[in-house]
């Protein structure tokens, strides 16, 4: 009898997160429907994802190629999958081929991966893939991402040289010490101003993906339109079940 209780808890937690996100958007003067909550389901079973899906949620995120290519074909086709984080170039075709409903790639962090994605989308004949560029706002060597000073040049590269990718925004993971999070969020917001100016687009055409379970409300208040919430919805992760990327 324990399993249904856990699954029921995920749906209850989802509703709470959606309500908190709505209130944060209202405090920021943002239309709540402009803020997307990505339910990050890494290491979680399909049965739990299906419970959240059945509650009406459609946007889910995964971090490991081996995991998403196993899960996606077994789940409804109208799920909007986000792949989040660094991707090895030799896994690009595997990911795109197995997940036709991959809606957004959060984590283009260098020209090589941009080129591989661009070519793979073309060869598979699928619609242009929406991408966020990953920015290392914390300066940590352990984090993937481009330096903030390189944002404009890289955004121009993707926009002009990768016709099968649709530049859709910027993302950051921030720091584990969340006391410095506002500074990271502000850095990403400033990057968006510069990128929009250089590309001649409005800020509405450049999303900000920042904020996770512990800080998504603050992120929304600081302009995030895409928050990635995992453990607050699904509960603590069992990394012993983690699959390699």
Coordinates of C-alpha atoms in Angstrom, one line a residue:
X1 CA 0.0 0.0 0.0
X2 CA 3.0 2.3 0.3
X3 CA 3.5 3.0 -3.4
X4 CA 0.2 4.7 -4.1
X5 CA 0.8 7.0 -1.2
X6 CA 4.1 8.1 -2.7
X7 CA 2.6 8.6 -6.1
X8 CA -0.3 10.5 -4.6
X9 CA 2.2 12.7 -2.8
X10 CA 3.9 13.6 -6.1
X11 CA 0.6 14.9 -7.5
X12 CA -0.1 16.9 -4.4
X13 CA 3.4 18.3 -4.5
X14 CA 3.0 19.3 -8.2
X15 CA -0.2 21.2 -7.4
X16 CA 1.6 23.1 -4.6
X17 CA 4.6 23.9 -6.9
X18 CA 2.3 25.2 -9.7
X19 CA 0.4 27.4 -7.2
X20 CA 3.7 28.7 -5.7
X21 CA 5.0 29.4 -9.2
X22 CA 1.7 31.3 -10.1
X23 CA 2.0 33.4 -6.9
X24 CA 5.6 34.2 -7.6
X25 CA 4.7 35.3 -11.2
X26 CA 2.0 37.5 -9.9
X27 CA 4.4 39.1 -7.4
X28 CA 6.8 39.8 -10.3
X29 CA 4.0 41.3 -12.5
X30 CA 4.4 38.4 -14.9
X31 CA 1.5 36.6 -16.5
X32 CA 1.5 33.2 -14.7
X33 CA 1.0 31.3 -18.0
X34 CA 4.3 32.6 -19.2
X35 CA 6.1 30.6 -16.6
X36 CA 6.8 26.9 -17.4
X37 CA 7.4 24.3 -14.6
X38 CA 9.6 21.5 -15.9
X39 CA 9.0 18.4 -13.7
X40 CA 12.5 16.9 -13.6
X41 CA 12.0 13.1 -13.3
X42 CA 15.5 11.7 -13.5
X43 CA 15.9 8.4 -11.6
X44 CA 12.2 8.2 -11.1
X45 CA 10.1 5.4 -12.5
X46 CA 7.6 5.7 -15.4
X47 CA 4.7 4.8 -13.0
X48 CA 5.4 8.0 -11.0
X49 CA 5.8 10.1 -14.1
X50 CA 2.5 8.8 -15.4
X51 CA 0.8 9.8 -12.2
X52 CA 1.9 13.4 -12.6
X53 CA 1.0 13.2 -16.3
X54 CA -2.5 11.9 -15.4
X55 CA -2.9 15.0 -13.2
X56 CA -2.6 17.1 -16.3
X57 CA 1.1 18.0 -16.4
X58 CA 2.9 17.6 -19.8
X59 CA 6.4 19.1 -19.4
X60 CA 9.1 16.8 -18.0
X61 CA 12.9 17.0 -17.9
X62 CA 15.7 14.4 -17.9
X63 CA 19.4 14.6 -17.5
X64 CA 20.7 11.3 -18.7
X65 CA 20.5 10.1 -22.3
X66 CA 20.3 6.4 -21.4
X67 CA 17.4 7.1 -19.1
X68 CA 15.3 9.4 -21.4
X69 CA 15.6 7.1 -24.4
X70 CA 14.2 4.2 -22.3
X71 CA 11.4 6.2 -20.7
X72 CA 10.1 8.4 -23.6
X73 CA 8.9 5.6 -25.9
X74 CA 6.9 4.0 -23.0
X75 CA 5.1 7.2 -22.1
X76 CA 2.5 9.3 -24.0
X77 CA 3.6 11.1 -27.1
X78 CA 2.2 14.4 -26.1
X79 CA 4.8 14.8 -23.3
X80 CA 7.1 17.8 -23.9
X81 CA 10.5 16.4 -23.0
X82 CA 13.4 18.7 -22.0
X83 CA 16.9 17.4 -22.0
X84 CA 18.8 19.3 -19.3
X85 CA 22.6 19.7 -19.0
X86 CA 25.7 18.7 -20.8
X87 CA 25.5 16.3 -23.7
X88 CA 28.3 14.3 -25.3
X89 CA 28.4 14.8 -29.0
X90 CA 28.4 11.0 -29.6
X91 CA 25.0 10.7 -27.9
X92 CA 23.2 13.4 -30.0
X93 CA 21.8 11.0 -32.7
X94 CA 20.7 8.5 -30.0
X95 CA 18.8 11.2 -28.1
X96 CA 17.1 12.8 -31.1
X97 CA 16.3 9.5 -32.8
X98 CA 14.7 7.9 -29.8
X99 CA 12.8 11.0 -28.5
X100 CA 10.9 12.6 -31.4
X101 CA 8.9 14.6 -28.9
X102 CA 12.0 16.3 -27.4
X103 CA 10.6 19.8 -27.2
X104 CA 13.7 21.7 -25.9
X105 CA 17.4 21.1 -25.3
X106 CA 18.6 23.0 -22.2
X107 CA 22.3 23.1 -22.3
X108 CA 24.0 24.0 -25.6
X109 CA 27.4 25.0 -24.2
X110 CA 29.8 25.0 -27.1
X111 CA 29.9 25.2 -30.9
X112 CA 30.7 21.5 -31.3
X113 CA 27.5 20.3 -29.7
X114 CA 25.5 23.0 -31.5
X115 CA 26.9 21.7 -34.9
X116 CA 26.2 18.1 -34.0
X117 CA 22.6 18.9 -33.0
X118 CA 22.1 21.0 -36.1
X119 CA 23.3 18.2 -38.4
X120 CA 21.3 15.5 -36.5
X121 CA 18.1 17.5 -36.7
X122 CA 18.6 17.9 -40.4
X123 CA 19.4 14.3 -41.1
X124 CA 16.4 13.1 -39.1
X125 CA 14.2 15.5 -41.0
X126 CA 12.5 16.8 -37.8
X127 CA 11.4 20.3 -37.1
X128 CA 13.9 22.8 -35.8
X129 CA 14.9 22.0 -32.2
X130 CA 14.4 24.7 -29.6
X131 CA 17.6 25.2 -27.6
X132 CA 18.7 27.2 -24.6
X133 CA 22.3 28.2 -24.3
X134 CA 23.9 27.2 -21.0
X135 CA 25.7 30.1 -19.3
X136 CA 28.2 29.5 -16.4
X137 CA 27.1 32.4 -14.2
X138 CA 28.9 31.1 -11.1
X139 CA 32.4 30.8 -12.5
X140 CA 32.8 27.3 -11.1
X141 CA 35.1 25.1 -13.1
X142 CA 32.9 22.1 -12.4
X143 CA 30.0 23.7 -14.2
X144 CA 29.4 23.4 -17.9
X145 CA 28.5 26.5 -19.8
X146 CA 29.8 29.5 -21.7
X147 CA 31.2 32.5 -19.9
X148 CA 28.7 35.5 -19.7
X149 CA 31.1 37.6 -21.8
X150 CA 30.8 35.0 -24.7
X151 CA 27.0 35.0 -24.7
X152 CA 26.4 37.4 -27.5
X153 CA 28.9 35.8 -29.8
X154 CA 27.6 32.3 -29.2
X155 CA 24.0 33.3 -29.6
X156 CA 24.9 34.9 -32.9
X157 CA 26.6 31.7 -34.0
X158 CA 23.6 29.5 -33.2
X159 CA 21.2 31.9 -34.8
X160 CA 23.2 32.4 -38.0
X161 CA 25.1 29.1 -38.4
X162 CA 22.6 26.5 -37.1
X163 CA 19.5 26.7 -39.2
X164 CA 18.0 23.6 -37.7
X165 CA 18.2 25.0 -34.2
X166 CA 15.8 27.6 -32.8
X167 CA 17.5 29.8 -30.3
X168 CA 15.0 30.2 -27.6
X169 CA 16.8 31.4 -24.5
X170 CA 19.5 31.2 -21.9
X171 CA 19.8 28.8 -18.9
X172 CA 22.0 28.5 -15.8
X173 CA 22.3 26.1 -13.0
X174 CA 23.7 28.6 -10.4
X175 CA 25.6 27.8 -7.3
X176 CA 25.1 25.1 -4.7
X177 CA 25.4 27.8 -2.0
X178 CA 22.1 29.6 -2.7
X179 CA 23.1 32.7 -0.8
X180 CA 24.7 33.9 -4.0
X181 CA 21.9 32.9 -6.2
X182 CA 20.5 36.4 -6.9
X183 CA 23.8 37.4 -8.3
X184 CA 23.7 34.4 -10.7
X185 CA 20.2 35.2 -11.7
X186 CA 21.0 38.8 -12.3
X187 CA 24.0 37.8 -14.5
X188 CA 21.8 35.7 -16.7
X189 CA 19.2 38.5 -16.9
X190 CA 21.9 40.9 -18.0
X191 CA 23.1 38.4 -20.6
X192 CA 19.6 38.4 -22.1
X193 CA 19.6 42.1 -22.4
X194 CA 22.8 42.0 -24.4
X195 CA 21.8 39.1 -26.5
X196 CA 18.4 40.6 -27.4
X197 CA 20.1 43.8 -28.4
X198 CA 22.6 42.0 -30.6
X199 CA 20.1 39.7 -32.3
X200 CA 17.4 42.4 -32.6
X201 CA 14.8 40.4 -30.7
X202 CA 12.5 41.2 -27.8
X203 CA 13.0 39.8 -24.3
X204 CA 9.8 37.8 -24.8
X205 CA 11.7 35.9 -27.6
X206 CA 14.5 34.9 -25.2
X207 CA 13.5 32.8 -22.2
X208 CA 15.4 32.6 -19.0
X209 CA 15.7 29.1 -17.5
X210 CA 16.9 29.4 -13.9
X211 CA 15.6 28.2 -10.6
X212 CA 15.3 24.7 -9.2
X213 CA 13.5 23.1 -6.2
X214 CA 15.0 25.3 -3.5
X215 CA 14.9 28.7 -5.3
X216 CA 12.3 28.6 -8.1
X217 CA 10.1 31.3 -6.6
X218 CA 13.0 33.7 -6.3
X219 CA 14.0 32.9 -9.8
X220 CA 10.5 33.6 -11.2
X221 CA 10.5 36.9 -9.2
X222 CA 13.8 37.8 -11.0
X223 CA 12.5 37.0 -14.5
X224 CA 12.7 33.2 -15.0
X225 CA 10.2 31.8 -17.4
X226 CA 11.3 28.2 -17.1
X227 CA 12.0 26.5 -13.7
X228 CA 13.3 23.0 -13.3
X229 CA 11.7 21.3 -10.2
X230 CA 12.5 17.7 -9.3
X231 CA 12.9 16.6 -5.7
X232 CA 10.1 19.0 -4.5
X233 CA 7.7 17.2 -6.8
X234 CA 9.0 13.6 -6.9
X235 CA 10.8 13.4 -3.6
X236 CA 14.5 12.6 -2.8
X237 CA 16.5 10.9 -5.6
X238 CA 18.0 7.5 -5.3
X239 CA 21.2 8.0 -7.2
X240 CA 22.1 4.3 -6.9
X241 CA 19.7 3.9 -9.8
X242 CA 21.2 6.6 -11.8
X243 CA 22.1 5.7 -15.4
X244 CA 25.2 7.0 -17.0
X245 CA 24.9 9.8 -19.5

